[in-house]
Coordinates of N, CA and C in Angstrom, one line a residue:
X293 N 1.6 5.0 -0.5 CA 2.0 3.8 -1.3 C 3.1 3.1 -0.5
X294 N 3.0 1.8 -0.6 CA 4.1 0.9 -0.1 C 5.3 1.2 -1.0
X295 N 6.5 1.1 -0.4 CA 7.7 1.4 -1.1 C 8.5 0.3 -1.6
X296 N 9.3 0.5 -2.7 CA 10.1 -0.5 -3.3 C 11.5 -0.5 -2.7
X297 N 12.2 -1.6 -2.7 CA 13.5 -1.6 -2.0 C 14.7 -1.7 -2.9
X298 N 14.5 -2.0 -4.2 CA 15.6 -2.1 -5.1 C 15.6 -1.0 -6.1
X299 N 16.8 -0.9 -6.9 CA 16.9 0.3 -7.7 C 15.9 0.3 -8.8
X300 N 14.9 1.2 -8.7 CA 13.9 1.5 -9.7 C 13.3 2.8 -9.2
X301 N 13.0 3.7 -10.1 CA 12.4 4.9 -9.7 C 11.0 4.7 -9.4
X302 N 10.4 5.7 -8.7 CA 9.0 5.6 -8.3 C 8.8 5.4 -6.9
X303 N 7.6 5.4 -6.3 CA 7.3 5.4 -4.9 C 7.9 4.1 -4.3
X304 N 8.7 4.2 -3.3 CA 8.9 3.2 -2.3 C 10.1 2.3 -2.4
X305 N 10.0 1.2 -1.7 CA 11.1 0.3 -1.6 C 10.7 -1.2 -1.7
X306 N 9.7 -1.6 -2.5 CA 9.4 -3.0 -2.7 C 10.3 -3.4 -3.9
X307 N 10.9 -4.5 -3.8 CA 11.9 -5.0 -4.8 C 11.1 -5.2 -6.2
X308 N 11.8 -4.9 -7.2 CA 11.2 -5.1 -8.6 C 11.7 -6.4 -9.2
X309 N 10.9 -6.9 -10.0 CA 11.3 -8.1 -10.7 C 12.0 -7.7 -12.0
X310 N 12.7 -8.7 -12.7 CA 13.3 -8.4 -13.9 C 12.3 -8.3 -15.0
X311 N 12.7 -7.8 -16.2 CA 11.8 -7.6 -17.3 C 11.3 -9.0 -17.8
X312 N 12.1 -10.1 -17.5 CA 11.7 -11.4 -17.9 C 10.4 -11.8 -17.3
X313 N 10.1 -11.3 -16.1 CA 8.9 -11.8 -15.4 C 7.9 -10.6 -15.2
X314 N 8.1 -9.5 -15.8 CA 7.2 -8.4 -15.6 C 5.9 -8.5 -16.3
X315 N 4.9 -7.7 -16.0 CA 3.7 -7.7 -16.7 C 3.9 -7.6 -18.2
X316 N 4.8 -6.7 -18.6 CA 5.1 -6.5 -20.0 C 5.5 -7.8 -20.7
X317 N 6.5 -8.5 -20.1 CA 7.0 -9.7 -20.7 C 6.0 -10.8 -20.7
X318 N 5.1 -10.8 -19.7 CA 4.1 -11.9 -19.6 C 2.9 -11.6 -20.5
X319 N 2.9 -10.5 -21.1 CA 1.8 -10.2 -22.0 C 0.5 -9.8 -21.2
X320 N 0.6 -9.5 -19.9 CA -0.6 -9.2 -19.2 C -1.0 -7.7 -19.4
X321 N -2.2 -7.4 -19.1 CA -2.7 -6.0 -19.3 C -1.8 -5.0 -18.5
X322 N -1.5 -3.9 -19.1 CA -0.8 -2.8 -18.3 C -1.7 -1.5 -18.4
X323 N -2.7 -1.4 -17.5 CA -3.7 -0.3 -17.6 C -3.0 1.1 -17.6
X324 N -3.6 1.9 -18.5 CA -3.2 3.3 -18.5 C -4.3 4.2 -17.9
X325 N -5.4 3.5 -17.5 CA -6.5 4.2 -16.9 C -6.9 3.5 -15.7
X326 N -7.7 4.1 -14.8 CA -8.2 3.5 -13.6 C -9.5 2.8 -13.8
X327 N -10.1 2.9 -14.9 CA -11.4 2.2 -15.2 C -11.2 0.7 -15.0
X328 N -12.2 0.1 -14.4 CA -12.1 -1.4 -14.0 C -11.9 -2.2 -15.3
X329 N -12.5 -1.9 -16.4 CA -12.5 -2.7 -17.6 C -11.0 -2.9 -18.1
X330 N -10.2 -1.9 -17.8 CA -8.8 -2.0 -18.3 C -8.0 -2.9 -17.4
X331 N -8.5 -3.3 -16.3 CA -7.7 -4.1 -15.3 C -8.1 -5.6 -15.4
X332 N -9.0 -6.0 -16.3 CA -9.4 -7.4 -16.4 C -8.2 -8.2 -16.8
X333 N -7.9 -9.3 -16.0 CA -6.8 -10.1 -16.3 C -5.5 -9.6 -15.8
X334 N -5.5 -8.4 -15.1 CA -4.2 -7.8 -14.6 C -3.6 -8.7 -13.6
X335 N -2.3 -8.9 -13.6 CA -1.5 -9.6 -12.6 C -0.3 -8.8 -12.2
X336 N -0.1 -8.6 -10.9 CA 1.0 -7.8 -10.4 C 2.3 -8.5 -10.5
X337 N 3.4 -7.8 -10.5 CA 4.7 -8.4 -10.3 C 5.0 -8.8 -8.9
X338 N 4.5 -8.0 -8.0 CA 4.7 -8.2 -6.5 C 3.4 -8.0 -5.8
X339 N 3.4 -8.7 -4.6 CA 2.3 -8.5 -3.6 C 2.9 -8.0 -2.3
X340 N 2.2 -7.1 -1.7 CA 2.8 -6.5 -0.5 C 1.8 -6.1 0.5
X341 N 2.2 -5.6 1.7 CA 1.3 -5.2 2.7 C 1.7 -3.8 3.3
X342 N 0.7 -3.1 3.9 CA 0.9 -2.0 4.7 C 0.1 -2.2 6.0
X343 N 0.6 -1.8 7.1 CA -0.1 -2.0 8.4 C 0.0 -0.7 9.2
X344 N -1.2 -0.3 9.7 CA -1.3 0.9 10.5 C -1.9 0.5 11.9
X345 N -1.0 0.7 12.9 CA -1.4 0.4 14.3 C -2.1 1.6 14.9
X346 N -3.3 1.4 15.5 CA -4.0 2.5 16.1 C -3.8 2.5 17.6
X347 N -3.7 3.7 18.2 CA -3.6 3.8 19.6 C -4.4 5.1 20.0
X348 N -5.7 4.9 20.3 CA -6.5 6.0 20.6 C -6.7 6.9 19.3
X349 N -6.3 8.1 19.5 CA -6.4 9.1 18.3 C -5.1 9.2 17.6
X350 N -4.2 8.2 17.8 CA -2.9 8.2 17.1 C -2.8 7.0 16.2
X351 N -1.8 7.1 15.2 CA -1.5 6.0 14.4 C 0.0 5.9 14.3
X352 N 0.5 4.7 14.2 CA 2.0 4.5 14.1 C 2.4 4.5 12.7
X353 N 3.2 5.6 12.3 CA 3.8 5.7 11.0 C 5.3 5.5 11.1
X354 N 6.0 5.5 10.0 CA 7.4 5.5 10.0 C 8.0 6.5 9.1
X355 N 9.2 6.9 9.4 CA 10.0 7.7 8.4 C 11.1 6.7 7.9
X356 N 11.0 6.5 6.6 CA 12.0 5.6 6.0 C 13.4 6.1 6.1
X357 N 14.4 5.3 6.4 CA 15.7 5.7 6.5 C 16.7 5.3 5.4
X358 N 16.2 4.4 4.6 CA 17.1 3.9 3.5 C 16.3 3.4 2.3
X359 N 16.9 3.3 1.2 CA 16.2 2.8 0.0 C 15.4 3.9 -0.7
X360 N 14.8 3.6 -1.8 CA 13.9 4.6 -2.4 C 12.8 5.0 -1.5
X361 N 12.5 6.2 -1.5 CA 11.5 6.8 -0.5 C 12.1 7.1 0.8
X362 N 13.5 7.1 0.9 CA 14.1 7.4 2.2 C 13.8 8.9 2.5
X363 N 13.4 9.1 3.8 CA 13.0 10.4 4.2 C 11.5 10.6 4.2
X364 N 10.7 9.8 3.4 CA 9.3 10.0 3.4 C 8.6 9.2 4.5
X365 N 7.4 9.6 4.8 CA 6.6 9.0 5.9 C 5.6 8.1 5.2
X366 N 5.4 6.9 5.9 CA 4.5 5.9 5.4 C 4.1 5.0 6.6
X367 N 3.3 4.0 6.3 CA 3.1 2.9 7.3 C 4.1 1.8 7.1
X368 N 4.5 1.0 8.1 CA 5.4 -0.1 7.9 C 4.8 -1.1 6.9
X369 N 5.7 -1.7 6.1 CA 5.2 -2.7 5.2 C 6.3 -3.1 4.2
X370 N 5.9 -4.0 3.3 CA 6.8 -4.6 2.4 C 6.2 -5.7 1.6
X371 N 7.0 -6.3 0.7 CA 6.5 -7.4 -0.1 C 6.5 -8.7 0.6
X372 N 5.6 -9.6 0.1 CA 5.5 -10.9 0.7 C 6.7 -11.8 0.4
X373 N 7.1 -12.6 1.3 CA 8.1 -13.6 1.1 C 7.4 -14.8 0.4
X374 N 8.2 -15.7 -0.3 CA 7.6 -16.9 -0.9 C 6.8 -17.7 0.1
X375 N 5.6 -18.1 -0.2 CA 4.8 -18.9 0.6 C 4.1 -18.2 1.8
X376 N 4.3 -16.9 1.9 CA 3.8 -16.2 3.0 C 2.4 -15.6 2.7
X377 N 1.5 -15.6 3.7 CA 0.2 -15.0 3.5 C 0.3 -13.5 3.7
X378 N -0.8 -12.8 3.3 CA -0.8 -11.3 3.5 C -0.7 -11.0 5.0
X379 N -1.5 -11.7 5.8 CA -1.5 -11.4 7.2 C -0.1 -11.7 7.9
X380 N 0.5 -12.8 7.5 CA 1.8 -13.2 8.0 C 2.9 -12.1 7.6
X381 N 2.8 -11.6 6.4 CA 3.7 -10.6 5.9 C 3.5 -9.3 6.7
X382 N 2.2 -8.9 7.0 CA 2.0 -7.7 7.7 C 2.6 -7.7 9.1
X383 N 2.5 -8.8 9.8 CA 3.1 -8.9 11.1 C 4.6 -8.9 11.0
X384 N 5.2 -9.7 10.1 CA 6.6 -9.7 10.0 C 7.3 -8.4 9.6
X385 N 6.6 -7.6 8.7 CA 7.2 -6.3 8.3 C 7.2 -5.4 9.5
X386 N 6.2 -5.3 10.3 CA 6.2 -4.4 11.4 C 7.3 -4.9 12.4
X387 N 7.4 -6.2 12.6 CA 8.4 -6.7 13.6 C 9.8 -6.3 13.1
X388 N 10.1 -6.4 11.8 CA 11.4 -6.1 11.3 C 11.7 -4.6 11.3
X389 N 10.7 -3.8 11.0 CA 11.0 -2.4 10.9 C 10.9 -1.6 12.2
X390 N 10.1 -2.1 13.2 CA 9.9 -1.4 14.4 C 10.1 -2.2 15.7
X391 N 10.4 -3.5 15.5 CA 10.7 -4.4 16.7 C 9.5 -4.6 17.6
X392 N 8.3 -4.5 17.1 CA 7.1 -4.8 17.8 C 6.2 -5.7 17.0
X393 N 5.3 -6.4 17.7 CA 4.3 -7.3 17.1 C 2.9 -6.7 17.1
X394 N 2.3 -6.4 15.9 CA 1.0 -5.9 15.9 C -0.1 -6.9 16.3
X395 N -1.1 -6.5 17.0 CA -2.2 -7.4 17.4 C -3.5 -6.8 16.9
X396 N -4.5 -7.7 16.9 CA -5.9 -7.3 16.4 C -5.9 -6.9 15.0
X397 N -5.2 -7.7 14.1 CA -5.1 -7.3 12.7 C -6.4 -7.5 12.0
X398 N -6.8 -6.5 11.2 CA -8.0 -6.5 10.4 C -7.7 -6.0 9.0
X399 N -8.3 -6.6 8.0 CA -8.2 -6.0 6.6 C -8.9 -4.7 6.5
X400 N -8.3 -3.8 5.9 CA -8.8 -2.4 5.7 C -9.2 -2.2 4.2
X401 N -8.3 -2.7 3.3 CA -8.5 -2.4 1.9 C -7.4 -3.0 1.0
X402 N -7.6 -2.7 -0.3 CA -6.5 -3.2 -1.2 C -6.2 -2.0 -2.2
X403 N -5.0 -2.1 -2.7 CA -4.5 -1.0 -3.6 C -3.8 -1.7 -4.7
X404 N -4.1 -1.4 -5.9 CA -3.5 -2.0 -7.1 C -2.8 -0.9 -7.9
X405 N -1.5 -1.0 -8.1 CA -0.7 0.0 -8.7 C -0.1 -0.5 -10.0
X406 N -0.3 0.3 -11.1 CA 0.4 0.0 -12.3 C 1.2 1.2 -12.7
X407 N 2.5 0.9 -13.0 CA 3.4 1.9 -13.5 C 3.5 1.9 -15.0
X408 N 3.7 3.0 -15.6 CA 3.8 3.0 -17.1 C 5.0 2.3 -17.6
X409 N 6.0 2.0 -16.8 CA 7.2 1.3 -17.2 C 6.9 -0.2 -17.2
X410 N 5.7 -0.7 -16.8 CA 5.4 -2.1 -16.9 C 5.3 -2.7 -15.5
X411 N 5.8 -2.1 -14.5 CA 5.8 -2.8 -13.1 C 4.4 -2.6 -12.5
X412 N 3.9 -3.7 -11.8 CA 2.7 -3.6 -11.1 C 2.8 -4.3 -9.7
X413 N 2.1 -3.7 -8.8 CA 2.1 -4.3 -7.4 C 0.7 -4.2 -6.8
X414 N 0.4 -5.2 -6.0 CA -0.9 -5.3 -5.3 C -0.6 -5.3 -3.8
X415 N -1.3 -4.4 -3.1 CA -1.0 -4.2 -1.7 C -2.3 -4.4 -0.9
X416 N -2.1 -5.2 0.2 CA -3.2 -5.4 1.1 C -2.9 -4.5 2.3
X417 N -3.9 -3.7 2.7 CA -3.8 -2.7 3.8 C -4.5 -3.3 5.0
X418 N -3.8 -3.3 6.2 CA -4.3 -3.8 7.4 C -4.3 -2.6 8.5
X419 N -5.2 -2.7 9.4 CA -5.1 -2.0 10.6 C -4.9 -2.9 11.8
X420 N -4.3 -2.4 12.9 CA -4.1 -3.2 14.1 C -4.5 -2.4 15.3
X421 N -5.1 -3.1 16.2 CA -5.7 -2.4 17.4 C -4.7 -2.3 18.5
X422 N -3.6 -3.0 18.4 CA -2.6 -2.9 19.5 C -1.3 -3.5 19.0
X423 N -0.3 -3.6 20.0 CA 1.0 -4.2 19.7 C 1.6 -4.7 21.0
X424 N 2.5 -5.6 20.8 CA 3.3 -6.1 21.9 C 4.7 -5.4 21.8
X425 N 5.1 -4.7 22.9 CA 6.4 -4.1 22.8 C 6.3 -2.6 22.6
X426 N 7.5 -2.0 22.6 CA 7.6 -0.5 22.3 C 8.3 -0.3 21.0
X427 N 7.7 0.4 20.1 CA 8.2 0.7 18.8 C 9.6 1.4 19.0
X428 N 10.6 0.8 18.3 CA 11.9 1.4 18.4 C 12.5 1.6 17.0
X429 N 13.4 2.5 16.9 CA 14.1 2.9 15.7 C 15.0 1.7 15.3
X430 N 15.0 1.4 14.0 CA 15.9 0.4 13.4 C 16.7 1.0 12.2
X431 N 17.5 0.2 11.6 CA 18.2 0.7 10.4 C 17.3 1.0 9.3
X432 N 16.0 0.5 9.3 CA 15.1 0.7 8.2 C 14.1 1.9 8.5
X433 N 13.8 2.2 9.7 CA 12.7 3.2 9.9 C 12.8 3.8 11.3
X434 N 12.2 5.0 11.4 CA 12.1 5.7 12.7 C 10.6 5.7 13.0
X435 N 10.1 5.2 14.2 CA 8.7 5.2 14.5 C 8.2 6.6 14.8
X436 N 6.9 6.9 14.3 CA 6.3 8.2 14.5 C 4.9 8.0 15.0
X437 N 4.6 8.1 16.3 CA 3.2 8.1 16.7 C 2.6 9.4 16.3
X438 N 1.6 9.4 15.5 CA 1.1 10.6 14.8 C -0.4 10.8 15.1
X439 N -0.9 12.0 15.5 CA -2.3 12.3 15.7 C -3.0 12.1 14.3
X440 N -4.1 11.4 14.3 CA -4.8 11.1 13.1 C -5.3 12.4 12.4
X441 N -5.5 13.5 13.2 CA -6.0 14.7 12.6 C -4.8 15.6 12.1
X442 N -3.6 15.0 12.2 CA -2.4 15.8 11.8 C -1.5 14.9 10.9
X443 N -2.1 14.1 10.0 CA -1.3 13.2 9.2 C -0.5 14.1 8.2
X444 N 0.8 13.9 8.0 CA 1.6 14.8 7.2 C 1.6 14.3 5.7
X445 N 0.5 14.5 5.1 CA 0.3 14.1 3.7 C 1.3 14.7 2.8
X446 N 1.8 15.9 3.1 CA 2.8 16.5 2.2 C 4.1 15.8 2.2
X447 N 4.3 14.9 3.1 CA 5.6 14.1 3.2 C 5.3 12.7 2.8
X448 N 4.2 12.4 2.2 CA 3.8 11.0 1.9 C 3.6 10.9 0.4
X449 N 3.4 9.7 -0.1 CA 3.1 9.5 -1.5 C 1.6 10.0 -1.8
X450 N 1.4 10.4 -3.0 CA 0.2 11.1 -3.4 C -1.1 10.3 -3.2
X451 N -1.0 9.0 -3.4 CA -2.3 8.2 -3.2 C -2.7 8.1 -1.8
X452 N -1.8 8.3 -0.8 CA -2.1 8.1 0.6 C -3.2 9.0 1.1
X453 N -3.3 10.2 0.6 CA -4.2 11.2 1.0 C -5.6 10.9 0.5
X454 N -5.8 10.0 -0.5 CA -7.1 9.6 -1.0 C -7.7 8.5 -0.1
X455 N -7.0 7.4 0.3 CA -7.6 6.3 0.9 C -7.3 6.3 2.5
X456 N -6.3 6.9 3.0 CA -6.1 6.9 4.4 C -7.3 7.5 5.2
X457 N -7.9 8.6 4.8 CA -9.1 9.1 5.5 C -10.2 8.1 5.5
X458 N -10.4 7.3 4.5 CA -11.4 6.2 4.5 C -11.0 5.2 5.5
X459 N -9.8 4.8 5.6 CA -9.3 3.8 6.5 C -9.6 4.3 8.0
X460 N -9.2 5.5 8.2 CA -9.4 6.0 9.6 C -10.9 6.1 10.0
X461 N -11.7 6.2 9.0 CA -13.2 6.3 9.2 C -13.8 4.9 9.3
X462 N -13.0 3.9 9.1 CA -13.5 2.5 9.2 C -14.2 2.1 7.9
X463 N -14.0 2.8 6.8 CA -14.5 2.4 5.5 C -13.6 1.5 4.7
X464 N -14.1 0.3 4.3 CA -13.2 -0.6 3.6 C -13.2 -0.1 2.1
X465 N -12.1 -0.4 1.4 CA -11.9 0.2 0.1 C -11.1 -0.7 -0.8
X466 N -11.2 -0.4 -2.1 CA -10.3 -1.0 -3.1 C -9.9 0.1 -4.1
X467 N -8.6 0.3 -4.3 CA -8.2 1.4 -5.1 C -7.4 0.9 -6.3
X468 N -7.5 1.6 -7.4 CA -6.6 1.3 -8.6 C -5.9 2.6 -9.0
X469 N -4.6 2.5 -9.2 CA -3.8 3.7 -9.5 C -2.8 3.4 -10.6
X470 N -2.6 4.5 -11.4 CA -1.6 4.4 -12.5 C -0.6 5.5 -12.2
X471 N 0.7 5.1 -12.2 CA 1.7 6.1 -11.8 C 2.8 6.1 -13.0
X472 N 3.4 7.2 -13.1 CA 4.6 7.4 -13.9 C 5.7 7.9 -13.0
X473 N 6.6 7.0 -12.6 CA 7.5 7.2 -11.5 C 6.7 7.6 -10.2
X474 N 6.9 8.8 -9.7 CA 6.1 9.1 -8.5 C 4.9 10.1 -8.8
X475 N 4.6 10.3 -10.1 CA 3.5 11.1 -10.5 C 2.3 10.2 -10.7
X476 N 1.2 10.5 -10.0 CA -0.1 9.8 -10.1 C -0.8 10.3 -11.3
X477 N -1.1 9.4 -12.3 CA -1.8 9.8 -13.5 C -3.3 9.6 -13.5
X478 N -3.7 8.5 -12.8 CA -5.1 8.2 -12.8 C -5.4 7.4 -11.5
X479 N -6.6 7.5 -11.0 CA -6.9 6.7 -9.8 C -8.4 6.5 -9.7
X480 N -8.8 5.4 -9.0 CA -10.2 5.1 -8.7 C -10.2 4.5 -7.3
X481 N -11.1 4.9 -6.5 CA -11.3 4.4 -5.1 C -12.7 4.1 -4.9
X482 N -13.0 2.8 -4.5 CA -14.3 2.3 -4.3 C -14.5 1.8 -2.9
X483 N -15.7 2.1 -2.3 CA -16.0 1.6 -1.0 C -16.5 0.1 -1.2
X484 N -16.1 -0.8 -0.3 CA -16.4 -2.2 -0.3 C -17.0 -2.6 1.0
X485 N -17.9 -3.6 0.9 CA -18.5 -4.2 2.2 C -17.5 -5.1 2.8
X486 N -16.7 -5.8 2.0 CA -15.7 -6.7 2.5 C -14.4 -6.5 1.7
X487 N -13.3 -6.9 2.3 CA -12.0 -6.7 1.6 C -11.6 -8.0 1.0
X488 N -11.6 -8.1 -0.3 CA -11.2 -9.3 -1.0 C -9.7 -9.3 -1.4
X489 N -9.0 -10.3 -1.1 CA -7.6 -10.4 -1.4 C -7.3 -11.2 -2.7
X490 N -8.4 -11.7 -3.3 CA -8.3 -12.2 -4.7 C -8.2 -11.1 -5.6
X491 N -7.2 -11.1 -6.5 CA -6.8 -9.9 -7.3 C -7.9 -9.6 -8.3
X492 N -8.5 -10.6 -8.9 CA -9.6 -10.3 -9.9 C -10.7 -9.7 -9.3
X493 N -11.1 -10.1 -8.1 CA -12.2 -9.5 -7.4 C -11.9 -8.1 -6.9
X494 N -10.7 -7.9 -6.4 CA -10.3 -6.6 -5.9 C -10.2 -5.5 -6.9
X495 N -9.8 -5.8 -8.1 CA -9.7 -4.8 -9.2 C -11.0 -4.6 -10.0
X496 N -12.0 -5.5 -9.8 CA -13.2 -5.4 -10.5 C -14.1 -4.3 -10.0
X497 N -14.9 -3.8 -10.8 CA -15.8 -2.7 -10.4 C -16.8 -3.2 -9.4
X498 N -17.1 -2.4 -8.4 CA -18.2 -2.7 -7.4 C -19.3 -1.7 -7.7
X499 N -20.3 -2.1 -8.4 CA -21.4 -1.1 -8.8 C -22.2 -0.5 -7.7
X500 N -22.3 -1.2 -6.6 CA -23.2 -0.8 -5.5 C -22.5 0.2 -4.5
X501 N -21.2 0.4 -4.6 CA -20.5 1.2 -3.6 C -20.2 2.6 -4.1
X502 N -19.7 3.4 -3.2 CA -19.3 4.8 -3.5 C -18.0 4.7 -4.3
X503 N -17.9 5.4 -5.5 CA -16.8 5.4 -6.3 C -16.3 6.8 -6.6
X504 N -15.0 7.0 -6.3 CA -14.3 8.3 -6.6 C -13.3 8.0 -7.6
X505 N -13.1 9.0 -8.6 CA -12.1 8.8 -9.6 C -11.3 10.1 -9.8
X506 N -10.2 10.0 -10.4 CA -9.4 11.2 -10.7 C -8.4 10.9 -11.8

């Protein structure tokens, strides 16, 4: 899971909005199940990205150094700045965290997260086929080139072990997840022919694809 940056419990370091603009205050659905019907009309508080740079049989991960999720392993990423596209955010976050520019960016999937406290976030996942520069440690992260067959899921958020294998296999996906802090309560993962960044389309059920639930 992408991480949150401001004081709130639960996975990661993406900044949270105030209760004035939360899903709860806006009267939007707050799903307690991963079934698609419960997500109709859902709107996240934040939009964010995760990017995974491939190099042969390795992938570039990070160990977070500060904020919530410090010490955990993830892909570089963060929430969109105002007026920024998902692709622009994906590039910027890698540049800020690792001082390199990813190239050959492709959409891999989408992840919709709803927390029982009312917070929701929608994440676009990208892969990159290369990069300009050498990944370096920053105040935010330590780079970790990791063999794909040795991904340290025990040091990552629980949802990662569900969709990362699909991403490495080149399978496009859309996931819906319900969390209570860092405990995953419900999930659904669907294979998609294309990756839609429209939220209504991304969280809708795809009847023709492979669907896993938990």
